[in-house]
């Protein structure tokens, strides 16, 4: 019974949390304006370029994954690595964090690769991703310190205004997001610890985690990592040029919004829905974009990017059995 309740919470909690935050952000929003911009004003050429970078970020992640797996004595098809990454993002829309597990399951099925070892390589990826976003965040903070100081000066955010902060709805959104992330992490750790006790795969997982240390030609791994994060940023930044009200924003503004959105997607909701919108809209107003226009940007860009994830996931589902013959 407890296991059933735990599984239900893993599915419902992210959906409810994302829905509540999304409702709060768009509770007074005129969706007809977003529809008009989508039909008449958006530059679809720039959006297509943005989506190309989105696709390539997943492709480079698949290529980088094969490098590590090859060091472990495995030699999966390159197409399987890429399609497994495509499918993992779709799986995360359905059930949070199951995408990482599904990636390893796909290679175990089609290439006979140890599930636990490949899971260790995915854990390493997440550690490296964390290091990358923290590095980008530190650089962005240093470059845009004046913007943040201006924001706090204009809003007179000092210790005398703590009461107002704690009574604001935005504070409770952040608090709810942090608490939900903690609950989901606790449930995930319980699941993983149970799995490890039953399957006895700790050693294999650790071997997978440490595999990146002995990769041949490590510069290729580093190069692919740079390409992945470059594509992530370009996919977001180029979307500025899709709209008249954001095309004036520069690279530094793009970095600030990119970092804010990257941290927002850590909140356990499908593809960051809700927290990502809240973060991007709030931070975009720092650069003079109206709340309405920022809401239109977040709604359309996130919606199209999510649709891309769905399409790539469906493509992977079709291609994996078509390109692999299981006897």
Coordinates of C-alpha atoms in Angstrom, one line a residue:
X1 CA 0.0 0.0 0.0
X2 CA 2.8 2.4 0.9
X3 CA 4.5 1.6 -2.4
X4 CA 1.3 2.4 -4.3
X5 CA 0.9 5.7 -2.5
X6 CA 4.5 6.6 -3.1
X7 CA 4.1 6.0 -6.9
X8 CA 0.9 8.0 -7.0
X9 CA 2.6 10.9 -5.2
X10 CA 5.5 10.8 -7.7
X11 CA 3.0 11.3 -10.6
X12 CA 0.5 13.6 -9.0
X13 CA 2.7 15.9 -7.0
X14 CA 4.7 17.3 -10.0
X15 CA 1.4 17.8 -12.0
X16 CA -0.4 19.5 -9.1
X17 CA 2.6 21.7 -8.3
X18 CA 3.2 22.8 -11.9
X19 CA -0.6 23.4 -12.4
X20 CA -0.9 25.5 -9.3
X21 CA 2.2 27.7 -10.1
X22 CA 1.1 28.0 -13.8
X23 CA -2.4 29.1 -12.7
X24 CA -1.0 31.7 -10.3
X25 CA 1.3 33.1 -13.0
X26 CA -1.4 33.3 -15.7
X27 CA -4.5 33.7 -13.5
X28 CA -5.3 37.2 -15.0
X29 CA -3.7 36.6 -18.4
X30 CA -5.4 37.3 -21.7
X31 CA -4.6 34.2 -23.7
X32 CA -6.0 35.8 -26.9
X33 CA -3.0 38.1 -27.0
X34 CA -0.7 35.1 -26.9
X35 CA -2.7 33.5 -29.7
X36 CA -2.5 36.7 -31.9
X37 CA 1.3 36.9 -31.4
X38 CA 1.6 33.2 -32.2
X39 CA -0.4 33.5 -35.4
X40 CA 0.5 36.9 -36.7
X41 CA 3.7 38.3 -35.1
X42 CA 6.1 35.5 -34.3
X43 CA 9.1 35.0 -36.5
X44 CA 9.0 31.3 -37.3
X45 CA 12.3 31.3 -39.1
X46 CA 14.2 32.2 -35.9
X47 CA 12.1 29.7 -34.0
X48 CA 13.2 27.0 -36.4
X49 CA 16.8 27.9 -35.9
X50 CA 16.3 27.8 -32.1
X51 CA 14.8 24.3 -32.4
X52 CA 17.7 23.1 -34.4
X53 CA 20.0 23.9 -31.5
X54 CA 17.5 22.1 -29.2
X55 CA 17.7 19.0 -31.3
X56 CA 21.5 19.2 -31.5
X57 CA 21.9 19.5 -27.7
X58 CA 20.3 16.0 -27.4
X59 CA 22.4 14.6 -30.2
X60 CA 25.6 15.8 -28.7
X61 CA 24.5 14.3 -25.3
X62 CA 24.0 11.0 -27.0
X63 CA 27.4 11.1 -28.8
X64 CA 29.1 12.0 -25.5
X65 CA 27.4 9.1 -23.7
X66 CA 28.7 6.6 -26.3
X67 CA 32.3 7.8 -25.5
X68 CA 31.9 6.9 -21.8
X69 CA 30.1 3.6 -22.5
X70 CA 32.9 2.5 -24.9
X71 CA 35.4 2.9 -22.1
X72 CA 33.3 0.4 -20.0
X73 CA 33.7 -2.2 -22.8
X74 CA 30.3 -1.5 -24.3
X75 CA 29.8 -0.5 -27.9
X76 CA 26.2 0.6 -28.5
X77 CA 25.0 2.0 -31.8
X78 CA 25.3 5.7 -32.0
X79 CA 21.7 6.0 -33.1
X80 CA 20.6 4.0 -30.1
X81 CA 22.4 6.4 -27.7
X82 CA 20.8 9.4 -29.4
X83 CA 17.3 7.9 -29.6
X84 CA 17.6 6.8 -25.9
X85 CA 18.2 10.5 -25.0
X86 CA 15.3 11.6 -27.2
X87 CA 13.0 9.2 -25.4
X88 CA 14.3 10.0 -22.0
X89 CA 13.0 13.6 -22.2
X90 CA 9.6 12.4 -23.3
X91 CA 9.5 9.9 -20.4
X92 CA 10.3 12.7 -18.0
X93 CA 7.2 14.5 -19.1
X94 CA 5.1 11.5 -18.1
X95 CA 6.9 10.5 -14.8
X96 CA 9.6 12.7 -13.4
X97 CA 13.2 11.4 -13.4
X98 CA 12.2 8.1 -15.0
X99 CA 13.9 9.3 -18.2
X100 CA 17.4 8.6 -16.8
X101 CA 16.3 5.0 -16.0
X102 CA 14.6 4.6 -19.4
X103 CA 17.8 5.6 -21.2
X104 CA 19.7 2.8 -19.5
X105 CA 16.9 0.3 -20.1
X106 CA 16.9 1.0 -23.8
X107 CA 20.6 0.2 -24.2
X108 CA 20.2 -2.9 -22.0
X109 CA 17.5 -4.1 -24.3
X110 CA 18.9 -3.3 -27.7
X111 CA 22.7 -3.4 -27.0
X112 CA 22.9 -5.8 -24.0
X113 CA 24.7 -3.1 -21.9
X114 CA 24.7 -3.5 -18.1
X115 CA 21.9 -1.4 -16.8
X116 CA 23.7 -0.5 -13.5
X117 CA 26.9 0.6 -15.3
X118 CA 25.1 2.8 -17.7
X119 CA 23.1 4.2 -14.8
X120 CA 26.4 5.2 -13.2
X121 CA 27.4 7.2 -16.4
X122 CA 24.1 9.0 -16.2
X123 CA 24.8 10.0 -12.6
X124 CA 28.1 11.4 -13.7
X125 CA 26.3 13.4 -16.4
X126 CA 24.1 15.0 -13.8
X127 CA 27.1 15.9 -11.6
X128 CA 28.8 17.5 -14.6
X129 CA 25.6 19.3 -15.5
X130 CA 25.5 20.7 -12.0
X131 CA 29.1 21.9 -12.2
X132 CA 28.3 23.6 -15.6
X133 CA 25.3 25.5 -14.5
X134 CA 27.0 26.6 -11.3
X135 CA 29.9 27.9 -13.3
X136 CA 27.6 29.7 -15.8
X137 CA 25.7 31.1 -12.8
X138 CA 28.8 32.5 -11.1
X139 CA 30.1 34.1 -14.3
X140 CA 26.6 35.6 -15.1
X141 CA 26.3 37.0 -11.6
X142 CA 29.7 38.7 -11.8
X143 CA 28.9 40.2 -15.3
X144 CA 25.4 41.4 -14.3
X145 CA 25.9 42.5 -10.8
X146 CA 24.8 46.0 -11.7
X147 CA 21.5 44.8 -12.9
X148 CA 20.8 43.0 -9.6
X149 CA 21.9 45.9 -7.6
X150 CA 19.6 48.2 -9.6
X151 CA 16.7 45.8 -9.1
X152 CA 17.2 45.7 -5.3
X153 CA 17.6 49.5 -5.2
X154 CA 14.5 50.2 -7.2
X155 CA 12.4 47.8 -5.1
X156 CA 14.1 49.0 -1.8
X157 CA 14.6 45.4 -0.8
X158 CA 16.3 45.7 2.6
X159 CA 15.8 44.2 6.0
X160 CA 12.9 46.5 6.7
X161 CA 10.9 44.9 3.9
X162 CA 11.2 41.3 5.1
X163 CA 7.6 41.3 6.3
X164 CA 6.4 42.2 2.8
X165 CA 8.5 39.5 1.2
X166 CA 7.2 36.8 3.5
X167 CA 3.6 37.9 2.8
X168 CA 4.0 37.9 -1.0
X169 CA 2.6 35.1 -3.1
X170 CA 5.9 34.8 -4.9
X171 CA 7.6 33.8 -1.7
X172 CA 5.1 31.0 -1.1
X173 CA 5.6 29.7 -4.7
X174 CA 9.3 29.4 -4.1
X175 CA 8.7 27.8 -0.7
X176 CA 6.2 25.3 -2.1
X177 CA 8.7 24.5 -4.9
X178 CA 11.5 23.8 -2.5
X179 CA 9.4 21.6 -0.3
X180 CA 8.1 19.6 -3.2
X181 CA 11.6 19.1 -4.6
X182 CA 12.6 17.8 -1.2
X183 CA 9.7 15.4 -1.0
X184 CA 10.3 14.0 -4.5
X185 CA 14.1 13.7 -3.8
X186 CA 13.3 11.7 -0.6
X187 CA 11.0 9.4 -2.5
X188 CA 13.5 8.9 -5.3
X189 CA 16.3 8.1 -2.9
X190 CA 14.2 5.6 -1.1
X191 CA 13.5 3.9 -4.5
X192 CA 17.1 3.9 -5.5
X193 CA 18.3 2.6 -2.1
X194 CA 15.7 -0.3 -2.3
X195 CA 16.9 -1.1 -5.8
X196 CA 20.5 -1.2 -4.8
X197 CA 19.8 -3.5 -1.8
X198 CA 17.8 -5.9 -3.9
X199 CA 19.9 -5.9 -7.1
X200 CA 23.3 -5.5 -5.5
X201 CA 24.5 -3.1 -8.2
X202 CA 26.4 -0.5 -6.1
X203 CA 29.8 -1.6 -7.5
X204 CA 28.6 -1.4 -11.1
X205 CA 27.0 2.0 -10.6
X206 CA 30.2 3.3 -9.0
X207 CA 32.2 2.0 -11.9
X208 CA 29.9 3.8 -14.2
X209 CA 30.2 7.0 -12.2
X210 CA 34.0 6.9 -12.2
X211 CA 34.3 5.9 -15.9
X212 CA 34.7 9.5 -17.1
X213 CA 38.1 9.7 -15.4
X214 CA 39.6 7.1 -17.8
X215 CA 37.9 8.1 -21.0
X216 CA 40.3 7.9 -24.0
X217 CA 40.8 11.4 -25.5
X218 CA 39.0 13.2 -22.7
X219 CA 39.1 16.4 -24.7
X220 CA 36.3 15.0 -26.8
X221 CA 34.1 14.5 -23.7
X222 CA 34.9 18.1 -22.7
X223 CA 34.2 19.4 -26.2
X224 CA 30.8 17.7 -26.4
X225 CA 30.0 19.1 -22.9
X226 CA 30.7 22.6 -24.2
X227 CA 28.6 22.0 -27.3
X228 CA 25.7 20.7 -25.2
X229 CA 25.5 23.8 -23.0
X230 CA 26.2 26.1 -26.0
X231 CA 23.2 24.6 -27.7
X232 CA 21.0 24.9 -24.6
X233 CA 21.8 28.6 -24.4
X234 CA 21.4 29.3 -28.1
X235 CA 18.1 27.5 -28.2
X236 CA 16.9 29.9 -25.5
X237 CA 18.7 33.1 -26.7
X238 CA 17.7 32.8 -30.3
X239 CA 14.0 32.7 -29.2
X240 CA 14.4 36.4 -28.3
X241 CA 14.5 37.2 -32.0
X242 CA 11.1 35.6 -32.5
X243 CA 9.3 38.5 -30.9
X244 CA 9.5 42.3 -31.4
X245 CA 9.4 42.9 -27.6
X246 CA 12.4 40.7 -26.8
X247 CA 14.7 41.0 -29.8
X248 CA 16.5 44.0 -28.2
X249 CA 17.7 41.9 -25.3
X250 CA 21.4 41.2 -25.4
X251 CA 23.5 38.2 -24.7
X252 CA 24.0 39.1 -21.0
X253 CA 20.3 39.4 -20.5
X254 CA 20.0 36.0 -22.2
X255 CA 22.5 34.6 -19.7
X256 CA 20.6 35.9 -16.7
X257 CA 17.3 34.5 -17.9
X258 CA 18.9 31.2 -19.0
X259 CA 20.4 30.7 -15.6
X260 CA 17.1 31.6 -13.8
X261 CA 15.2 29.2 -16.1
X262 CA 17.9 26.4 -15.6
X263 CA 17.4 26.5 -11.8
X264 CA 13.7 26.7 -12.2
X265 CA 13.5 23.4 -14.0
X266 CA 15.1 21.7 -11.0
X267 CA 11.7 22.1 -9.3
X268 CA 9.9 18.8 -9.8
X269 CA 7.3 19.6 -12.5
X270 CA 7.1 18.2 -16.0
X271 CA 9.7 20.1 -18.1
X272 CA 9.7 22.8 -15.5
X273 CA 6.2 23.9 -16.3
X274 CA 5.1 26.7 -13.9
X275 CA 8.4 27.4 -12.1
X276 CA 10.2 28.1 -15.5
X277 CA 7.4 30.5 -16.5
X278 CA 7.5 32.2 -13.1
X279 CA 11.3 32.6 -13.2
X280 CA 11.6 33.8 -16.8
X281 CA 8.7 36.3 -16.5
X282 CA 9.9 37.7 -13.2
X283 CA 13.5 38.2 -14.4
X284 CA 12.5 39.4 -17.9
X285 CA 10.9 42.4 -16.2
X286 CA 14.3 43.4 -15.0
X287 CA 15.1 44.4 -18.6
X288 CA 12.1 46.5 -19.2
X289 CA 9.8 43.9 -20.8
X290 CA 6.2 44.2 -19.7
X291 CA 4.7 41.4 -17.6
X292 CA 2.2 40.7 -20.4
X293 CA 4.8 40.4 -23.1
X294 CA 7.1 38.3 -20.8
X295 CA 4.1 36.0 -20.1
X296 CA 3.5 35.6 -23.9
X297 CA 7.2 34.8 -24.4
X298 CA 7.3 32.2 -21.7
X299 CA 4.0 30.6 -22.7
X300 CA 4.9 30.3 -26.4
X301 CA 8.6 29.4 -26.1
X302 CA 8.0 26.7 -23.4
X303 CA 5.1 25.3 -25.3
X304 CA 6.9 24.9 -28.5
X305 CA 10.0 23.5 -26.8
X306 CA 7.8 20.9 -25.0
X307 CA 6.2 20.0 -28.3
X308 CA 9.6 19.4 -29.8
X309 CA 10.4 17.0 -26.9
X310 CA 7.2 15.1 -27.6
X311 CA 8.0 14.8 -31.3
X312 CA 11.6 13.6 -30.7
X313 CA 10.3 11.1 -28.2
X314 CA 7.8 9.7 -30.7
X315 CA 10.5 9.6 -33.4
X316 CA 12.7 7.6 -31.0
X317 CA 9.9 5.2 -30.2
X318 CA 9.5 4.5 -33.9
X319 CA 13.1 4.3 -34.8
X320 CA 14.4 2.1 -32.0
X321 CA 12.5 -1.0 -33.0
X322 CA 12.9 -0.2 -36.7
X323 CA 16.7 0.0 -36.5
X324 CA 17.2 -2.9 -34.1
X325 CA 16.3 -6.5 -34.8
X326 CA 15.8 -8.5 -31.6
X327 CA 16.0 -12.2 -32.2

